Amino acid sequence: MLRAFSHTNGRCAFHHAKCWHHRKSVLAIRREDVNAWERRAPLAPKHVKELTQMGYKVLVQPSNRRAIHEKDYIKAGGIIQEDISEASLIVGVKRPPEDKLIPKKNYAFFSHTIKAQEANMPLLDEILRQEIRLFDYEKMVDHKGMRVVAFGKWAGVAGMINILHGLGLRFLALGHHTPFMHIGMAHNYRNSSQAVQAVRDAGYEISLGLMPKSVGPLTFVFTGTGNVSKGAQEMFNALPCEFVEPHELKEVSRSGANFIFFLTSDLRKVYGTVLSRHHHLVRKRDGLYDPVDYDKHPELYTSRFSTDIAPYTTCLINGIYWEQHTPRLLSRQDAQKLLVPVRSAAGATEGCPELPHKLLAICDISADTGGSIEFMTECTTIDSPFCMYDADQHIIHDSVEGSGILMCSIDNLPAQLPIEATEYFGDMLFPYIEEMLLSEGSEPLESQNYSSIVRDAVIASNGSLTAKYEYIQKLRESREYAQSLKMGNKKRVLLLGSGYVSGPVLEYLTRDSNVDITVASVMKEQLEQLMKKYSNVTSVHIDVIKHEEKLSSLVKKHDLVISLLPYSAHPLVAKKCIDNKVNLVTASYLTPAMKELQESVEAAGITVISEMGLDPGLDHMLAMECIDKAKEVGATVVSYTSFCGGLPAPEHSDNPLRYKFSWSPQGVLLNTVQSATYLKNGEIINIPAGGALLDSVTPMDFFPGLNLEGFPNRDSTKYAEPYGIQTAHTLLRGTLRYKGYSKTMGGFVKLGLINPDPYPLLSSTTPPLTWKELMCKLVGIKLPAEYHVLKEAVFSKLEKDKSQLEAVEWLGLLGDEPVPAADSIVGALAKHMEMKLPFGTGERDMIVMRNEIGLRHPSGHLEDKFIDLVVYGDNKGYSAMAKTVGYPTAIAAKMVLDGK
């Protein structure tokens, strides 16, 4: 029965269910074209039949994709027709393309414009321009604010089917065959009855005790009490299930904490609970829940879901939408805590493994990105329904394997059961069709005698937003204003250095158009190359070490400085940042000279971050991840060794050093004459500076095919406290190289080539020297000298080591090539090696890192953890060293800029 109503213009008055309009009104059902899976329609044939029997003409745009066949609409009296311009009301499910809108018509569909969604504003603009009257189903609500036209139930039904299917896959990936494997995706069933039967079949197997015992009792939590939640529960009820109160969930879950002790009957059913606001929301100040107060001040409340409910939940079915200022159910930090591995159960074996953690899956039927489930940042699709959220890495990968939580967040779930969804939706919409149909879109809205439900759903009419929705324009203006402010408030970054690492730093930071970057470098050619690649970057050709005043002036103009200069330059840069109250990020070690500035940094109120590259940097992060997880299960660290090296890929290690340069050559050379301190079996070992380090080389056999060697790097013992591993009897951090590198470098040390002291004869203001002349000075023979005389003197200085002599000759250090101008001998050698040992076209480098962490568990059991990182450079892109140093540095810099 259609409701009785009257037009105020007096042309027609309805007082009975049937009444004929003097002019036959036309309704059109448009073809859905938003995506391949959209097979629904807003009205089913039975609704079309009623309308045609009442004298209305119904046009149906042809579509082979629509799940309900055209012949059923024809049989109901509908007319299959492409041209729908005759219709006064055009109905659909999803939005039409802007170019298919017809002016001055009535349209009804889900517009997704009421939050001023940016993606749909062009559609709204076109609706206003064409003076279309838009009815939005989402705003058809009763006096309690409850939606009266929605697909909600079928979203819940389809979502529940999908997540049961996903659980089957996830359990299998974790080593368990379960009855859920026989449940398919919702769209694989002709109708919901078939799906119910599949779920019942799985439930029958569960009732027979065929669930693996090691998985323990399964618990499902349903949020909300609306149609979405009810639809999901309807499908869940096809399983052998028992509903418990939320506060009982802990006890139910605990009965499976050790599967030796729980009764078999516990596994013959699954458990569910329905969560309402009062179960998890509490006021921050007193821990109480007041529904009236919450509606007024949701920001004063917090959710205890992550602590009181989630730890005992196998699968969360989320059907609630989230609004700004309301508490979230789960944050990323919550997920990290929930994914901590459970303690081993006594009966777990390799063939019957325990679950890694209780919370296995989330079906976010709300599909509200960044909403109540904060880390659900992107919807999945019917084509790719599942992904895994790894909370530790904060990454999402398309799989059901690996670490993390299985996520399903499809935003058009009812499309998987299109026939039933269409009939259900049509039943809800049909009572309101006639009053929308009997008005012309060109007529003034004020002249229409709509019911409050229909009138309040009119977003736009006669070229304007209706009074109720004028706020949309204000939201748009507010957003645009915020964006303009953001554009006008760009962050300024000064990048010092233009070497190998600068590329990834610039690539990452220039992704944000609100970051302006200035690159300052003494290397003019490198600057020119960067400027060709990054048009929005400013360059300054300057030696900042020699021009401190200019450095200070540059620093003052920026919000953040990133220093990629040699570590020896960082104290100077840091002092300029302190003076000008500018933040600083470096990838290099926190040297004693930098640490001395800590009080000044704090007094200036700035942030200075060091050790944000590869080694140091990623090695810290990987180590702490393992150490923190060990401590969470009560283990102590008894040993820690970490070796890392940047190398040529094996096929490109064809020179006496077995090395090529992908980052600061001078830094590489100076590292070989540093002092080193480490802890071994409870004894502190000190290695003095000057080259003794190269006598402490150890073969590394963890990757035998690479033929590696390693030597200690700086002071390893200082990491005991920040790592929190004072219990370790061995603590060693070292550098990796191919075997033979250290011996060759030892020869350069013997010859005095790794000398950082000022050497005026190499200044750019003095006559240039040849390498032959410099070597004569270093070995103490007079000039001019014959080649064979110099060679013999060098050979003697090298203690008759032929391989070291071959390296000196290979580099041309006995020849007549000019020595590059530099402040020191090692500086000149670095420039020379950079020319002699570059990566050629098509050659790539490699990063190798190995962390070995020895753990003692509370039981006394010893365990060794190994963390390996191997990265290859890109032939036509960035080197492995540039990527692994540059990207972490850039990410840290961006976080500082964003105040994180």
mmCIF file of N, CA and C in Angstrom, residues 32 36-41 45 63-73 189-190 414-422:
data_model
loop_
_atom_site.group_PDB
_atom_site.id
_atom_site.type_symbol
_atom_site.label_atom_id
_atom_site.label_comp_id
_atom_site.label_asym_id
_atom_site.label_seq_id
_atom_site.Cartn_x
_atom_site.Cartn_y
_atom_site.Cartn_z
ATOM 1 N N GLU A 32 23.790 0.207 -13.493
ATOM 2 C CA GLU A 32 24.918 0.433 -12.583
ATOM 3 C C GLU A 32 26.227 0.256 -13.349
ATOM 4 N N ALA A 36 32.721 -3.619 -11.847
ATOM 5 C CA ALA A 36 32.292 -4.877 -12.452
ATOM 6 C C ALA A 36 31.420 -5.710 -11.527
ATOM 7 N N TRP A 37 31.546 -5.522 -10.214
ATOM 8 C CA TRP A 37 30.802 -6.352 -9.270
ATOM 9 C C TRP A 37 29.427 -5.789 -8.924
ATOM 10 N N GLU A 38 29.117 -4.593 -9.386
ATOM 11 C CA GLU A 38 27.850 -3.974 -8.996
ATOM 12 C C GLU A 38 26.715 -4.536 -9.839
ATOM 13 N N ARG A 39 26.048 -5.567 -9.306
ATOM 14 C CA ARG A 39 24.991 -6.279 -10.032
ATOM 15 C C ARG A 39 23.614 -6.032 -9.417
ATOM 16 N N ARG A 40 23.553 -5.114 -8.444
ATOM 17 C CA ARG A 40 22.281 -4.832 -7.778
ATOM 18 C C ARG A 40 21.437 -3.845 -8.579
ATOM 19 N N ALA A 41 20.219 -3.687 -8.128
ATOM 20 C CA ALA A 41 19.321 -2.637 -8.628
ATOM 21 C C ALA A 41 18.564 -2.099 -7.420
ATOM 22 N N PRO A 45 11.803 -6.771 -9.738
ATOM 23 C CA PRO A 45 10.614 -6.879 -10.611
ATOM 24 C C PRO A 45 9.292 -6.790 -9.854
ATOM 25 N N SER A 63 21.149 -4.022 -19.142
ATOM 26 C CA SER A 63 22.441 -4.346 -18.527
ATOM 27 C C SER A 63 22.574 -5.857 -18.417
ATOM 28 N N ASN A 64 23.562 -6.407 -19.081
ATOM 29 C CA ASN A 64 23.836 -7.843 -18.961
ATOM 30 C C ASN A 64 24.505 -8.170 -17.627
ATOM 31 N N ARG A 65 24.989 -7.139 -16.944
ATOM 32 C CA ARG A 65 25.664 -7.360 -15.680
ATOM 33 C C ARG A 65 24.669 -7.493 -14.530
ATOM 34 N N ARG A 66 23.513 -6.878 -14.651
ATOM 35 C CA ARG A 66 22.528 -6.916 -13.573
ATOM 36 C C ARG A 66 22.149 -8.367 -13.274
ATOM 37 N N ALA A 67 22.095 -8.711 -11.980
ATOM 38 C CA ALA A 67 21.861 -10.110 -11.584
ATOM 39 C C ALA A 67 20.447 -10.571 -11.911
ATOM 40 N N ILE A 68 19.484 -9.680 -11.825
ATOM 41 C CA ILE A 68 18.100 -10.027 -12.165
ATOM 42 C C ILE A 68 17.915 -9.843 -13.671
ATOM 43 N N HIS A 69 17.477 -10.890 -14.329
ATOM 44 C CA HIS A 69 17.411 -10.881 -15.789
ATOM 45 C C HIS A 69 16.362 -9.891 -16.292
ATOM 46 N N GLU A 70 16.629 -9.338 -17.477
ATOM 47 C CA GLU A 70 15.729 -8.357 -18.079
ATOM 48 C C GLU A 70 14.332 -8.915 -18.297
ATOM 49 N N LYS A 71 14.253 -10.209 -18.632
ATOM 50 C CA LYS A 71 12.933 -10.788 -18.918
ATOM 51 C C LYS A 71 12.023 -10.731 -17.692
ATOM 52 N N ASP A 72 12.618 -10.747 -16.489
ATOM 53 C CA ASP A 72 11.811 -10.653 -15.275
ATOM 54 C C ASP A 72 11.233 -9.241 -15.123
ATOM 55 N N TYR A 73 12.018 -8.240 -15.528
ATOM 56 C CA TYR A 73 11.496 -6.866 -15.482
ATOM 57 C C TYR A 73 10.430 -6.665 -16.563
ATOM 58 N N TYR A 189 27.841 -18.316 -4.069
ATOM 59 C CA TYR A 189 26.571 -18.996 -3.819
ATOM 60 C C TYR A 189 25.456 -18.295 -4.602
ATOM 61 N N ARG A 190 24.534 -19.107 -5.120
ATOM 62 C CA ARG A 190 23.424 -18.551 -5.885
ATOM 63 C C ARG A 190 22.556 -17.643 -5.016
ATOM 64 N N PRO A 414 27.039 -6.065 -0.143
ATOM 65 C CA PRO A 414 25.751 -6.576 -0.629
ATOM 66 C C PRO A 414 25.759 -6.958 -2.102
ATOM 67 N N ALA A 415 26.709 -6.431 -2.862
ATOM 68 C CA ALA A 415 26.790 -6.774 -4.282
ATOM 69 C C ALA A 415 27.134 -8.242 -4.483
ATOM 70 N N GLN A 416 27.598 -8.919 -3.435
ATOM 71 C CA GLN A 416 27.916 -10.337 -3.556
ATOM 72 C C GLN A 416 26.661 -11.218 -3.512
ATOM 73 N N LEU A 417 25.589 -10.691 -2.970
ATOM 74 C CA LEU A 417 24.297 -11.394 -2.940
ATOM 75 C C LEU A 417 23.266 -10.467 -3.574
ATOM 76 N N PRO A 418 23.413 -10.183 -4.859
ATOM 77 C CA PRO A 418 22.698 -9.064 -5.482
ATOM 78 C C PRO A 418 21.188 -9.222 -5.575
ATOM 79 N N ILE A 419 20.687 -10.440 -5.787
ATOM 80 C CA ILE A 419 19.243 -10.600 -5.955
ATOM 81 C C ILE A 419 18.511 -10.353 -4.646
ATOM 82 N N GLU A 420 18.956 -11.019 -3.590
ATOM 83 C CA GLU A 420 18.312 -10.826 -2.295
ATOM 84 C C GLU A 420 18.504 -9.405 -1.778
ATOM 85 N N ALA A 421 19.695 -8.850 -2.018
ATOM 86 C CA ALA A 421 19.951 -7.478 -1.570
ATOM 87 C C ALA A 421 19.030 -6.501 -2.287
ATOM 88 N N THR A 422 18.807 -6.735 -3.585
ATOM 89 C CA THR A 422 17.916 -5.873 -4.359
ATOM 90 C C THR A 422 16.483 -5.951 -3.828
#
